[in-house]
Short mmCIF file of C-alpha atoms in Angstrom, two decimals:
data_model
loop_
_atom_site.label_atom_id
_atom_site.label_comp_id
_atom_site.label_asym_id
_atom_site.label_seq_id
_atom_site.Cartn_x
_atom_site.Cartn_y
_atom_site.Cartn_z
CA UNK C 1 -88.95 -88.51 34.54
CA UNK C 2 -88.84 -87.40 30.89
CA UNK C 3 -87.21 -83.90 31.11
CA UNK C 4 -88.20 -80.79 29.15
CA UNK C 5 -85.78 -80.50 26.40
CA UNK C 6 -86.02 -77.38 24.04
CA UNK C 7 -84.40 -75.88 21.01
CA UNK C 8 -84.31 -72.09 20.25
CA UNK C 9 -82.65 -70.59 17.00
CA UNK C 10 -81.49 -67.08 16.49
CA UNK C 11 -78.96 -64.88 14.84
CA UNK C 12 -76.63 -62.65 16.34
CA UNK C 13 -77.73 -58.93 16.02
CA UNK C 14 -75.37 -56.32 15.56
CA UNK C 15 -76.47 -54.51 18.77
CA UNK C 16 -75.45 -57.70 20.55
CA UNK C 17 -71.98 -57.23 19.71
CA UNK C 18 -69.26 -55.19 21.65
CA UNK C 19 -65.84 -53.41 20.62
CA UNK C 20 -64.28 -56.53 21.01
CA UNK C 21 -65.94 -57.85 17.76
CA UNK C 22 -67.55 -60.51 19.62
CA UNK C 23 -71.21 -60.74 21.41
CA UNK C 24 -71.27 -58.91 24.78
CA UNK C 25 -70.93 -61.70 27.42
CA UNK C 26 -74.32 -60.45 29.06
CA UNK C 27 -76.19 -60.80 25.68
CA UNK C 28 -75.24 -64.71 25.84
CA UNK C 29 -77.46 -64.74 28.85
CA UNK C 30 -80.19 -62.86 27.54
CA UNK C 31 -80.26 -65.51 24.44
CA UNK C 32 -80.77 -68.25 27.23
CA UNK C 33 -83.44 -66.30 28.65
CA UNK C 34 -85.18 -65.83 25.33
CA UNK C 35 -84.84 -69.71 24.79
CA UNK C 36 -86.41 -70.26 28.33
CA UNK C 37 -89.38 -67.84 27.57
CA UNK C 38 -89.89 -69.69 24.15
CA UNK C 39 -90.01 -73.13 25.82
CA UNK C 40 -92.61 -72.14 28.62
CA UNK C 41 -94.86 -70.11 25.78
CA UNK C 42 -94.69 -73.03 23.75
CA UNK C 43 -95.68 -75.28 26.31
CA UNK C 44 -98.75 -73.16 27.22
CA UNK C 45 -97.29 -71.53 30.38
CA UNK C 46 -97.49 -67.77 30.98
CA UNK C 47 -94.01 -66.14 30.91
CA UNK C 48 -95.00 -62.95 32.08
CA UNK C 49 -98.19 -60.80 32.46
CA UNK C 50 -98.22 -57.32 33.59
CA UNK C 51 -99.97 -57.61 37.08
CA UNK C 52 -99.77 -61.44 36.93
CA UNK C 53 -96.08 -62.34 37.74
CA UNK C 54 -93.45 -64.04 36.18
CA UNK C 55 -90.46 -66.25 36.38
CA UNK C 56 -87.34 -63.95 37.46
CA UNK C 57 -83.87 -65.61 37.59
CA UNK C 58 -82.37 -65.87 41.12
CA UNK C 59 -79.11 -67.44 39.99
CA UNK C 60 -77.24 -67.75 36.67
CA UNK C 61 -73.79 -69.06 35.75
CA UNK C 62 -72.01 -69.25 32.46
CA UNK C 63 -68.81 -70.36 30.92
CA UNK C 64 -67.87 -69.02 27.82
CA UNK C 65 -65.97 -71.18 25.51
CA UNK C 66 -65.71 -69.82 21.88
CA UNK C 67 -66.82 -66.01 20.84
CA UNK C 68 -69.90 -65.47 19.02
CA UNK C 69 -69.94 -62.97 15.99
CA UNK C 70 -72.31 -60.83 14.37
CA UNK C 71 -74.66 -62.88 11.92
CA UNK C 72 -73.51 -66.07 13.51
CA UNK C 73 -76.56 -68.36 13.51
CA UNK C 74 -76.89 -69.96 16.80
CA UNK C 75 -79.02 -72.71 18.70
CA UNK C 76 -79.86 -72.56 22.35
CA UNK C 77 -80.27 -76.22 23.75
CA UNK C 78 -82.20 -75.97 26.74
CA UNK C 79 -83.00 -78.66 29.42
CA UNK C 80 -85.17 -78.26 32.58
CA UNK C 81 -83.15 -79.85 35.27
CA UNK C 82 -84.89 -79.81 38.30
CA UNK C 83 -88.51 -78.55 39.28
CA UNK C 84 -88.40 -77.47 42.93
CA UNK C 85 -91.61 -76.24 44.99
CA UNK C 86 -91.60 -72.61 43.10
CA UNK C 87 -88.14 -73.05 41.36
CA UNK C 88 -86.97 -74.37 38.42
CA UNK C 89 -83.31 -75.15 37.18
CA UNK C 90 -82.74 -75.01 33.70
CA UNK C 91 -79.37 -75.95 31.86
CA UNK C 92 -78.20 -74.53 28.67
CA UNK C 93 -75.78 -74.67 25.71
CA UNK C 94 -75.48 -72.57 22.97
CA UNK C 95 -74.06 -73.79 19.79
CA UNK C 96 -72.68 -71.96 16.99
CA UNK C 97 -74.06 -73.32 13.48
CA UNK C 98 -70.80 -75.45 13.22
CA UNK C 99 -72.03 -77.12 16.44
CA UNK C 100 -69.30 -75.97 18.50
CA UNK C 101 -70.23 -75.12 21.97
CA UNK C 102 -69.78 -71.28 22.54
CA UNK C 103 -71.37 -71.00 25.90
CA UNK C 104 -73.02 -73.41 28.46
CA UNK C 105 -74.59 -72.47 32.07
CA UNK C 106 -77.40 -72.80 34.37
CA UNK C 107 -80.14 -70.59 35.58
CA UNK C 108 -82.52 -70.82 38.47
CA UNK C 109 -85.63 -69.19 38.08
CA UNK C 110 -88.68 -68.60 40.74
CA UNK C 111 -92.15 -68.03 40.31
CA UNK C 112 -93.44 -64.84 41.46
CA UNK C 113 -96.97 -63.19 41.59
CA UNK C 114 -98.25 -59.96 40.66
CA UNK C 115 -96.54 -58.28 43.66
CA UNK C 116 -93.11 -60.06 43.10
CA UNK C 117 -93.62 -62.78 46.12
CA UNK C 118 -92.33 -66.11 45.61
CA UNK C 119 -95.46 -68.14 44.50
CA UNK C 120 -95.73 -71.92 44.33
CA UNK C 121 -95.76 -73.70 40.86
CA UNK C 122 -99.35 -74.80 40.17
CA UNK C 123 -100.32 -78.25 39.63
CA UNK C 124 -101.49 -77.42 35.82
CA UNK C 125 -98.01 -76.02 35.57
CA UNK C 126 -96.10 -78.88 37.25
CA UNK C 127 -97.83 -81.50 35.10
CA UNK C 128 -96.76 -79.44 31.74
CA UNK C 129 -93.35 -79.09 33.18
CA UNK C 130 -92.97 -82.81 34.14
CA UNK C 131 -94.46 -84.28 30.86
CA UNK C 132 -91.59 -82.66 28.95
CA UNK C 133 -92.02 -81.65 25.43
CA UNK C 134 -90.35 -84.21 23.25
CA UNK W 1 -88.88 -17.33 28.62
CA UNK W 2 -85.88 -18.59 30.12
CA UNK W 3 -85.71 -22.09 28.88
CA UNK W 4 -84.53 -24.91 30.92
CA UNK W 5 -80.87 -26.15 30.08
CA UNK W 6 -79.22 -29.02 31.90
CA UNK W 7 -75.96 -30.65 31.68
CA UNK W 8 -75.35 -34.40 32.21
CA UNK W 9 -72.20 -36.41 32.20
CA UNK W 10 -71.52 -39.92 31.72
CA UNK W 11 -68.78 -42.21 30.43
CA UNK W 12 -69.15 -44.85 27.48
CA UNK W 13 -69.44 -48.37 29.01
CA UNK W 14 -67.90 -51.22 27.24
CA UNK W 15 -71.36 -52.72 26.71
CA UNK W 16 -72.62 -49.63 24.95
CA UNK W 17 -70.07 -50.22 22.12
CA UNK W 18 -70.56 -52.74 18.91
CA UNK W 19 -68.38 -54.41 16.71
CA UNK W 20 -67.41 -51.20 14.76
CA UNK W 21 -65.48 -50.32 17.90
CA UNK W 22 -67.80 -46.97 18.24
CA UNK W 23 -71.02 -46.60 20.54
CA UNK W 24 -74.08 -48.33 19.13
CA UNK W 25 -76.25 -45.45 17.65
CA UNK W 26 -79.34 -46.51 19.73
CA UNK W 27 -77.16 -46.06 23.01
CA UNK W 28 -76.53 -42.48 21.89
CA UNK W 29 -80.48 -41.94 22.40
CA UNK W 30 -80.44 -43.66 25.72
CA UNK W 31 -77.81 -41.09 26.67
CA UNK W 32 -80.00 -38.38 25.80
CA UNK W 33 -82.94 -40.09 27.59
CA UNK W 34 -80.79 -40.23 30.64
CA UNK W 35 -79.82 -36.72 30.55
CA UNK W 36 -83.72 -35.85 30.46
CA UNK W 37 -84.29 -37.97 33.56
CA UNK W 38 -81.60 -36.46 35.44
CA UNK W 39 -82.94 -32.87 34.56
CA UNK W 40 -86.56 -33.74 35.50
CA UNK W 41 -85.47 -35.52 38.55
CA UNK W 42 -83.28 -32.87 39.71
CA UNK W 43 -86.22 -30.26 39.01
CA UNK W 44 -88.18 -32.32 41.37
CA UNK W 45 -90.63 -33.71 38.52
CA UNK W 46 -91.55 -37.33 38.97
CA UNK W 47 -89.87 -39.19 35.86
CA UNK W 48 -91.73 -42.51 35.99
CA UNK W 49 -93.45 -44.27 38.96
CA UNK W 50 -94.95 -47.76 38.75
CA UNK W 51 -98.64 -47.07 38.57
CA UNK W 52 -98.23 -43.53 38.40
CA UNK W 53 -97.21 -42.77 34.81
CA UNK W 54 -94.07 -41.15 33.27
CA UNK W 55 -92.88 -39.50 30.03
CA UNK W 56 -92.58 -41.79 27.07
CA UNK W 57 -90.95 -40.48 23.92
CA UNK W 58 -93.22 -40.08 20.92
CA UNK W 59 -90.79 -38.90 18.20
CA UNK W 60 -86.95 -38.70 18.37
CA UNK W 61 -84.35 -37.66 15.60
CA UNK W 62 -80.59 -37.58 15.77
CA UNK W 63 -77.35 -36.87 13.53
CA UNK W 64 -74.41 -38.57 14.21
CA UNK W 65 -71.37 -36.42 13.74
CA UNK W 66 -68.35 -38.20 15.34
CA UNK W 67 -68.01 -41.61 16.83
CA UNK W 68 -67.95 -42.31 20.13
CA UNK W 69 -65.59 -44.96 21.85
CA UNK W 70 -65.17 -46.78 25.18
CA UNK W 71 -64.32 -45.03 28.10
CA UNK W 72 -64.81 -41.41 26.19
CA UNK W 73 -66.20 -39.03 28.82
CA UNK W 74 -69.14 -37.31 27.23
CA UNK W 75 -71.47 -34.50 28.30
CA UNK W 76 -75.31 -34.21 27.15
CA UNK W 77 -76.53 -30.58 26.83
CA UNK W 78 -80.21 -30.55 27.16
CA UNK W 79 -82.51 -27.64 26.22
CA UNK W 80 -86.08 -27.69 26.87
CA UNK W 81 -87.32 -26.02 23.67
CA UNK W 82 -90.91 -26.28 23.84
CA UNK W 83 -93.78 -27.01 26.43
CA UNK W 84 -97.21 -28.09 25.20
CA UNK W 85 -100.19 -28.95 26.89
CA UNK W 86 -99.08 -32.55 27.61
CA UNK W 87 -95.87 -32.83 25.57
CA UNK W 88 -92.41 -31.37 25.94
CA UNK W 89 -89.83 -30.96 22.99
CA UNK W 90 -86.29 -31.19 23.95
CA UNK W 91 -82.99 -30.43 22.06
CA UNK W 92 -79.84 -32.36 22.77
CA UNK W 93 -76.18 -32.26 21.89
CA UNK W 94 -73.86 -34.79 22.70
CA UNK W 95 -69.92 -33.76 23.19
CA UNK W 96 -67.01 -35.49 23.49
CA UNK W 97 -64.42 -34.52 26.27
CA UNK W 98 -62.51 -32.35 23.56
CA UNK W 99 -65.86 -30.21 23.08
CA UNK W 100 -66.45 -31.89 19.79
CA UNK W 101 -70.11 -32.58 18.88
CA UNK W 102 -70.75 -36.31 18.49
CA UNK W 103 -74.26 -36.01 18.07
CA UNK W 104 -77.35 -33.32 17.94
CA UNK W 105 -80.99 -34.24 18.13
CA UNK W 106 -84.54 -33.77 19.41
CA UNK W 107 -86.93 -35.80 21.38
CA UNK W 108 -90.61 -35.06 22.21
CA UNK W 109 -91.99 -36.80 25.35
CA UNK W 110 -95.82 -36.87 26.44
CA UNK W 111 -97.02 -37.23 29.74
CA UNK W 112 -98.80 -40.15 30.35
CA UNK W 113 -100.76 -41.56 33.57
CA UNK W 114 -100.79 -44.94 35.28
CA UNK W 115 -102.81 -46.41 32.51
CA UNK W 116 -100.52 -45.09 29.63
CA UNK W 117 -103.13 -42.33 28.64
CA UNK W 118 -102.08 -39.06 27.53
CA UNK W 119 -102.27 -36.60 30.71
CA UNK W 120 -101.84 -32.85 30.93
CA UNK W 121 -98.98 -31.17 32.41
CA UNK W 122 -99.98 -30.16 35.80
CA UNK W 123 -99.73 -26.30 37.17
CA UNK W 124 -97.10 -27.34 39.51
CA UNK W 125 -94.85 -29.11 36.67
CA UNK W 126 -95.36 -26.16 34.26
CA UNK W 127 -94.12 -23.63 36.69
CA UNK W 128 -90.93 -25.70 37.39
CA UNK W 129 -90.51 -26.46 33.81
CA UNK W 130 -91.01 -22.70 32.83
CA UNK W 131 -88.79 -21.33 35.42
CA UNK W 132 -85.76 -22.98 33.89
CA UNK W 133 -82.85 -24.13 36.02
CA UNK W 134 -80.12 -21.74 35.64
CA UNK Q 1 -86.58 -47.40 -10.61
CA UNK Q 2 -88.09 -50.26 -8.56
CA UNK Q 3 -87.30 -49.64 -4.93
CA UNK Q 4 -86.13 -52.28 -2.55
CA UNK Q 5 -88.70 -53.30 -0.22
CA UNK Q 6 -88.18 -55.78 2.47
CA UNK Q 7 -90.14 -57.57 5.22
CA UNK Q 8 -88.27 -58.66 8.56
CA UNK Q 9 -90.19 -60.50 11.15
CA UNK Q 10 -89.30 -60.78 14.89
CA UNK Q 11 -90.69 -61.14 18.27
CA UNK Q 12 -90.35 -58.66 21.29
CA UNK Q 13 -87.76 -60.17 23.82
CA UNK Q 14 -88.30 -59.63 27.45
CA UNK Q 15 -84.84 -57.81 27.46
CA UNK Q 16 -86.29 -55.16 24.90
CA UNK Q 17 -88.85 -53.93 27.41
CA UNK Q 18 -88.68 -51.35 30.36
CA UNK Q 19 -90.37 -50.64 33.20
CA UNK Q 20 -93.15 -49.03 31.76
CA UNK Q 21 -94.04 -52.39 30.40
CA UNK Q 22 -93.49 -51.54 26.88
CA UNK Q 23 -90.50 -51.92 24.35
CA UNK Q 24 -87.87 -49.34 25.08
CA UNK Q 25 -87.85 -46.48 22.53
CA UNK Q 26 -84.24 -47.38 21.71
CA UNK Q 27 -84.92 -50.91 20.98
CA UNK Q 28 -87.32 -50.14 18.09
CA UNK Q 29 -84.57 -48.28 16.23
CA UNK Q 30 -82.61 -51.45 16.64
CA UNK Q 31 -85.31 -53.48 15.08
CA UNK Q 32 -85.03 -51.08 12.23
CA UNK Q 33 -81.41 -51.99 11.93
CA UNK Q 34 -81.72 -55.73 12.07
CA UNK Q 35 -84.19 -55.28 8.99
CA UNK Q 36 -81.81 -53.21 7.03
CA UNK Q 37 -78.96 -55.70 7.91
CA UNK Q 38 -81.18 -58.83 6.80
CA UNK Q 39 -82.03 -56.83 3.47
CA UNK Q 40 -78.66 -56.19 2.62
CA UNK Q 41 -77.47 -59.62 3.55
CA UNK Q 42 -80.36 -61.36 1.68
CA UNK Q 43 -79.45 -59.06 -1.29
CA UNK Q 44 -75.60 -60.22 -1.14
CA UNK Q 45 -74.21 -57.11 0.42
CA UNK Q 46 -71.78 -57.10 3.13
CA UNK Q 47 -73.07 -55.65 5.95
CA UNK Q 48 -70.22 -55.65 8.38
CA UNK Q 49 -67.01 -57.18 8.38
CA UNK Q 50 -64.07 -56.63 10.71
CA UNK Q 51 -61.35 -54.59 9.00
CA UNK Q 52 -63.79 -54.21 5.91
CA UNK Q 53 -66.12 -51.52 7.14
CA UNK Q 54 -69.91 -51.29 7.05
CA UNK Q 55 -73.04 -49.10 6.88
CA UNK Q 56 -73.12 -47.05 10.04
CA UNK Q 57 -76.10 -44.53 10.59
CA UNK Q 58 -75.60 -40.99 10.22
CA UNK Q 59 -79.03 -39.83 10.98
CA UNK Q 60 -82.50 -41.62 12.22
CA UNK Q 61 -85.87 -40.17 13.12
CA UNK Q 62 -88.64 -42.12 14.51
CA UNK Q 63 -92.36 -41.29 15.40
CA UNK Q 64 -93.99 -43.88 18.12
CA UNK Q 65 -97.42 -44.44 17.25
CA UNK Q 66 -98.35 -47.45 19.59
CA UNK Q 67 -96.41 -49.37 22.39
CA UNK Q 68 -95.05 -52.90 21.71
CA UNK Q 69 -95.16 -55.58 24.65
CA UNK Q 70 -93.37 -58.50 25.38
CA UNK Q 71 -94.07 -61.47 22.77
CA UNK Q 72 -95.52 -59.11 20.21
CA UNK Q 73 -94.72 -60.42 16.86
CA UNK Q 74 -93.66 -57.57 14.70
CA UNK Q 75 -92.92 -56.87 11.15
CA UNK Q 76 -90.53 -54.29 9.89
CA UNK Q 77 -91.50 -53.06 6.25
CA UNK Q 78 -88.13 -51.29 4.89
CA UNK Q 79 -88.09 -49.36 1.58
CA UNK Q 80 -84.76 -48.12 -0.07
CA UNK Q 81 -85.89 -44.56 -0.66
CA UNK Q 82 -82.50 -43.07 -1.93
CA UNK Q 83 -79.33 -44.60 -3.01
CA UNK Q 84 -76.55 -41.31 -2.78
CA UNK Q 85 -72.83 -41.62 -3.76
CA UNK Q 86 -71.94 -43.03 -0.38
CA UNK Q 87 -75.22 -43.23 1.49
CA UNK Q 88 -78.63 -44.89 1.49
CA UNK Q 89 -81.75 -43.37 2.83
CA UNK Q 90 -84.10 -46.02 4.33
CA UNK Q 91 -88.07 -45.69 5.40
CA UNK Q 92 -89.36 -48.16 7.78
CA UNK Q 93 -92.74 -49.05 9.25
CA UNK Q 94 -92.89 -51.36 12.47
CA UNK Q 95 -96.20 -53.14 12.39
CA UNK Q 96 -97.78 -54.98 15.39
CA UNK Q 97 -99.23 -58.34 14.54
CA UNK Q 98 -102.91 -56.88 14.11
CA UNK Q 99 -101.51 -54.64 11.36
CA UNK Q 100 -101.44 -51.42 13.34
CA UNK Q 101 -98.28 -49.12 12.80
CA UNK Q 102 -96.23 -49.29 16.08
CA UNK Q 103 -93.54 -46.72 14.77
CA UNK Q 104 -92.31 -45.34 11.62
CA UNK Q 105 -89.12 -43.46 10.77
CA UNK Q 106 -86.12 -43.01 8.60
CA UNK Q 107 -82.36 -44.00 8.79
CA UNK Q 108 -79.50 -42.50 6.69
CA UNK Q 109 -76.55 -44.79 6.48
CA UNK Q 110 -73.20 -44.08 4.73
CA UNK Q 111 -70.87 -46.77 3.34
CA UNK Q 112 -67.32 -46.73 5.45
CA UNK Q 113 -64.10 -48.52 4.85
CA UNK Q 114 -62.02 -50.32 7.39
CA UNK Q 115 -60.66 -47.05 8.91
CA UNK Q 116 -64.42 -45.65 9.09
CA UNK Q 117 -63.86 -43.19 6.10
CA UNK Q 118 -66.79 -42.63 4.03
CA UNK Q 119 -66.37 -44.74 0.87
CA UNK Q 120 -68.21 -44.66 -2.46
CA UNK Q 121 -71.06 -47.36 -3.17
CA UNK Q 122 -69.62 -49.68 -5.80
CA UNK Q 123 -71.21 -50.39 -8.94
CA UNK Q 124 -71.90 -53.91 -8.16
CA UNK Q 125 -73.60 -52.68 -4.87
CA UNK Q 126 -75.62 -50.09 -6.71
CA UNK Q 127 -76.65 -52.50 -9.36
CA UNK Q 128 -78.20 -54.72 -6.42
CA UNK Q 129 -79.57 -51.78 -4.87
CA UNK Q 130 -81.32 -50.28 -7.93
CA UNK Q 131 -82.51 -53.86 -8.90
CA UNK Q 132 -84.80 -54.08 -5.85
CA UNK Q 133 -85.94 -57.12 -4.28
CA UNK Q 134 -89.29 -57.88 -5.41
CA UNK V 1 -51.14 -60.49 49.95
CA UNK V 2 -53.20 -57.34 50.11
CA UNK V 3 -56.02 -57.74 47.72
CA UNK V 4 -57.17 -55.13 45.45
CA UNK V 5 -60.82 -54.03 46.62
CA UNK V 6 -62.54 -51.35 44.42
CA UNK V 7 -66.00 -49.44 44.92
CA UNK V 8 -67.84 -48.16 41.98
CA UNK V 9 -71.06 -46.16 42.04
CA UNK V 10 -73.80 -45.55 39.53
CA UNK V 11 -77.43 -45.22 39.03
CA UNK V 12 -80.08 -47.47 37.39
CA UNK V 13 -81.03 -46.02 34.09
CA UNK V 14 -84.47 -46.66 32.62
CA UNK V 15 -83.15 -48.33 29.75
CA UNK V 16 -81.58 -51.10 32.41
CA UNK V 17 -85.21 -51.80 33.42
CA UNK V 18 -87.86 -54.64 32.03
CA UNK V 19 -91.25 -55.04 32.05
CA UNK V 20 -91.11 -56.61 35.66
CA UNK V 21 -90.33 -53.10 36.82
CA UNK V 22 -86.88 -54.19 37.78
CA UNK V 23 -83.53 -54.29 36.47
CA UNK V 24 -83.00 -56.98 33.74
CA UNK V 25 -80.66 -59.71 35.44
CA UNK V 26 -78.30 -59.15 32.27
CA UNK V 27 -77.62 -55.59 33.30
CA UNK V 28 -76.57 -56.34 36.92
CA UNK V 29 -73.83 -58.21 35.41
CA UNK V 30 -73.06 -55.40 33.01
CA UNK V 31 -72.86 -53.25 36.37
CA UNK V 32 -70.02 -55.79 37.59
CA UNK V 33 -68.08 -55.45 34.15
CA UNK V 34 -68.18 -51.68 34.67
CA UNK V 35 -66.70 -51.62 38.13
CA UNK V 36 -64.08 -54.05 36.79
CA UNK V 37 -63.16 -51.88 33.88
CA UNK V 38 -63.22 -48.93 36.43
CA UNK V 39 -60.94 -50.63 38.89
CA UNK V 40 -58.39 -51.43 36.17
CA UNK V 41 -58.37 -47.98 34.44
CA UNK V 42 -57.93 -46.41 37.92
CA UNK V 43 -55.02 -48.73 38.58
CA UNK V 44 -53.54 -47.71 35.41
CA UNK V 45 -53.98 -50.99 33.42
CA UNK V 46 -55.21 -51.02 30.08
CA UNK V 47 -58.64 -52.23 29.78
CA UNK V 48 -59.54 -52.69 26.13
CA UNK V 49 -57.47 -51.03 23.12
CA UNK V 50 -58.66 -51.53 19.67
CA UNK V 51 -55.93 -53.96 18.04
CA UNK V 52 -54.44 -54.78 21.71
CA UNK V 53 -56.68 -56.84 23.29
CA UNK V 54 -58.55 -56.72 26.64
CA UNK V 55 -60.06 -58.91 29.42
CA UNK V 56 -63.13 -60.96 28.14
CA UNK V 57 -65.09 -62.92 30.82
CA UNK V 58 -64.73 -66.66 30.52
CA UNK V 59 -66.90 -67.39 33.55
CA UNK V 60 -69.55 -65.45 35.35
CA UNK V 61 -72.12 -66.41 38.11
CA UNK V 62 -74.42 -64.44 39.92
CA UNK V 63 -77.09 -64.62 42.78
CA UNK V 64 -79.77 -62.09 42.86
CA UNK V 65 -81.05 -61.29 46.46
CA UNK V 66 -83.27 -58.02 45.90
CA UNK V 67 -84.57 -56.20 42.93
CA UNK V 68 -83.18 -53.02 42.00
CA UNK V 69 -85.24 -50.16 40.46
CA UNK V 70 -85.30 -47.13 38.30
CA UNK V 71 -82.90 -44.43 39.79
CA UNK V 72 -81.88 -46.71 42.67
CA UNK V 73 -78.21 -45.59 43.27
CA UNK V 74 -76.02 -48.76 43.60
CA UNK V 75 -72.26 -49.45 44.88
CA UNK V 76 -70.57 -52.39 43.35
CA UNK V 77 -67.56 -53.76 45.87
CA UNK V 78 -65.23 -55.68 44.03
CA UNK V 79 -62.30 -58.04 45.27
CA UNK V 80 -59.74 -59.53 43.23
CA UNK V 81 -59.77 -62.88 44.55
CA UNK V 82 -57.22 -64.67 42.68
CA UNK V 83 -54.35 -63.62 39.92
CA UNK V 84 -53.64 -66.77 37.61
CA UNK V 85 -50.97 -66.75 35.02
CA UNK V 86 -53.33 -65.26 32.40
CA UNK V 87 -56.61 -64.87 34.30
CA UNK V 88 -58.26 -62.78 37.24
CA UNK V 89 -60.93 -63.94 39.48
CA UNK V 90 -63.10 -61.09 40.56
CA UNK V 91 -65.96 -61.32 43.27
CA UNK V 92 -68.51 -58.74 43.36
CA UNK V 93 -71.37 -57.43 45.70
CA UNK V 94 -74.20 -54.91 44.40
CA UNK V 95 -75.38 -53.05 47.06
CA UNK V 96 -78.53 -50.87 47.03
CA UNK V 97 -78.39 -47.28 48.85
CA UNK V 98 -79.88 -48.71 52.08
CA UNK V 99 -76.80 -51.09 52.16
CA UNK V 100 -78.81 -54.09 51.39
CA UNK V 101 -77.21 -56.76 49.03
CA UNK V 102 -78.92 -56.64 45.69
CA UNK V 103 -76.75 -59.43 44.10
CA UNK V 104 -73.57 -61.20 44.53
CA UNK V 105 -71.31 -63.04 42.10
CA UNK V 106 -67.91 -63.80 40.58
CA UNK V 107 -66.38 -63.19 37.33
CA UNK V 108 -63.12 -64.87 35.69
CA UNK V 109 -61.52 -62.65 33.14
CA UNK V 110 -58.50 -64.02 30.96
CA UNK V 111 -56.02 -61.50 29.06
CA UNK V 112 -56.18 -61.66 25.39
CA UNK V 113 -54.04 -60.22 22.74
CA UNK V 114 -54.98 -58.17 19.75
CA UNK V 115 -55.99 -61.51 18.01
CA UNK V 116 -57.93 -62.59 21.02
CA UNK V 117 -55.60 -65.32 22.18
CA UNK V 118 -54.73 -65.96 25.66
CA UNK V 119 -51.80 -63.78 26.85
CA UNK V 120 -49.85 -64.08 29.96
CA UNK V 121 -50.36 -61.20 32.73
CA UNK V 122 -47.32 -59.19 32.29
CA UNK V 123 -44.85 -58.61 35.28
CA UNK V 124 -46.07 -54.86 35.29
CA UNK V 125 -49.73 -55.49 35.42
CA UNK V 126 -48.84 -58.22 38.14
CA UNK V 127 -47.08 -55.96 40.28
CA UNK V 128 -49.89 -53.20 40.26
CA UNK V 129 -52.69 -56.11 40.62
CA UNK V 130 -50.62 -57.68 43.77
CA UNK V 131 -50.16 -54.36 45.34
CA UNK V 132 -53.93 -53.86 45.98
CA UNK V 133 -55.37 -50.38 45.90
CA UNK V 134 -56.28 -49.64 49.28
#
């Protein structure tokens, strides 16, 4: 199977930093979520719609290797590692513009319907997800 | 008319600070919102319920007088300045634990229904809001 | 004097929204700050450097005209309205991709040195700021 | 060894929620950090001081079991699981007011000095950390 790989770029905003001078650890995970949303959206999969459900995280983990600072340009490399019946396992790496790994981790998301109940991944979605995007 | 006055206390979290070492200016406004929500809730007025509307801000302003830092204990002094047909005007002051004013400002909120449409303040709500809480 | 006008584009992240389904009001102000930082940086003016000061906000105001939602593409139009001895007054408009105004407001920033003390705008900075960027 | 156990209570703020109607997953981790900071501070250990270092996270993981909503009163149960030469491993559980587990996870923090370099835990700190607080 060709795995989906996706590349998402953004810049560290001042409001992402904390008094240490570095990006707050929780914002690093929000970058990974933005990358995943960008990946799904660019694949034509609905990320979230009011009254139609979405893909909440049920598990995350992250190792922080190097601090990120205000105005750093970063790149999130995302790989879809596993497609379950209703869940997806994503691996991510966050790179600084010098190519160094700032953080790496994993997120498991589940598909939920409008009421927040776990809902199977549809055949259409599976086809897209299995095809990969590169 | 006796105006509602409300006092809300909290502590600066590390995730509220930014790389300047101080609290990010946008978090100061979130403290004021927390104070307003605490005030309404303690008066028995519904703040927000899914499918039932809430009180979004349509106007805010704030002057920043003194920086706040991690672990500062702060107090938000809130005054309900004006009750309109569907809107409320709140004034707030944010005090550091030494009594100094860190910020002061104003927020206008409007009542909206489940669909986000402006909705008149009910007689029951008006009665509570006009009574004040001190 | 030709005023600086700057255009900054970004997309609403899921973490910018709140339970109303719309962008939290405090994040709208963070978009305006990102636009201002982008403007200064692209003009060659240092926005913030550890131990070298920055441009904190001393006053902000904002009127919210239309809600923003997840994945909305927005544009911040920024105008440098006034250059003081140590302060700048910026006006901003935040447009949805259909051209509608979602919010408009003002921010006054002051230049501070490494210790957080107000510091005069240098001749070099003034020259850049007065020249405008269009 | 008696392990440190700490209990931290707070309430879900509106700005912690996202468009799903639930607390954003990244804010759950910020609650765990607040609990850890509260634990260290109440034990007399410096959490963070400008120019004096702190305890950044080098690893976090979290499983999300039940969604949290606006105004939920929560309790973070924190256990210091391991004391290394320069690192601490904390386990946490986040309980809703009905006693149900909303999330559980782990954070590894390291002690860093003013320059962000890893720094050994002092004898004084170790003594406090080994004593536990119950």
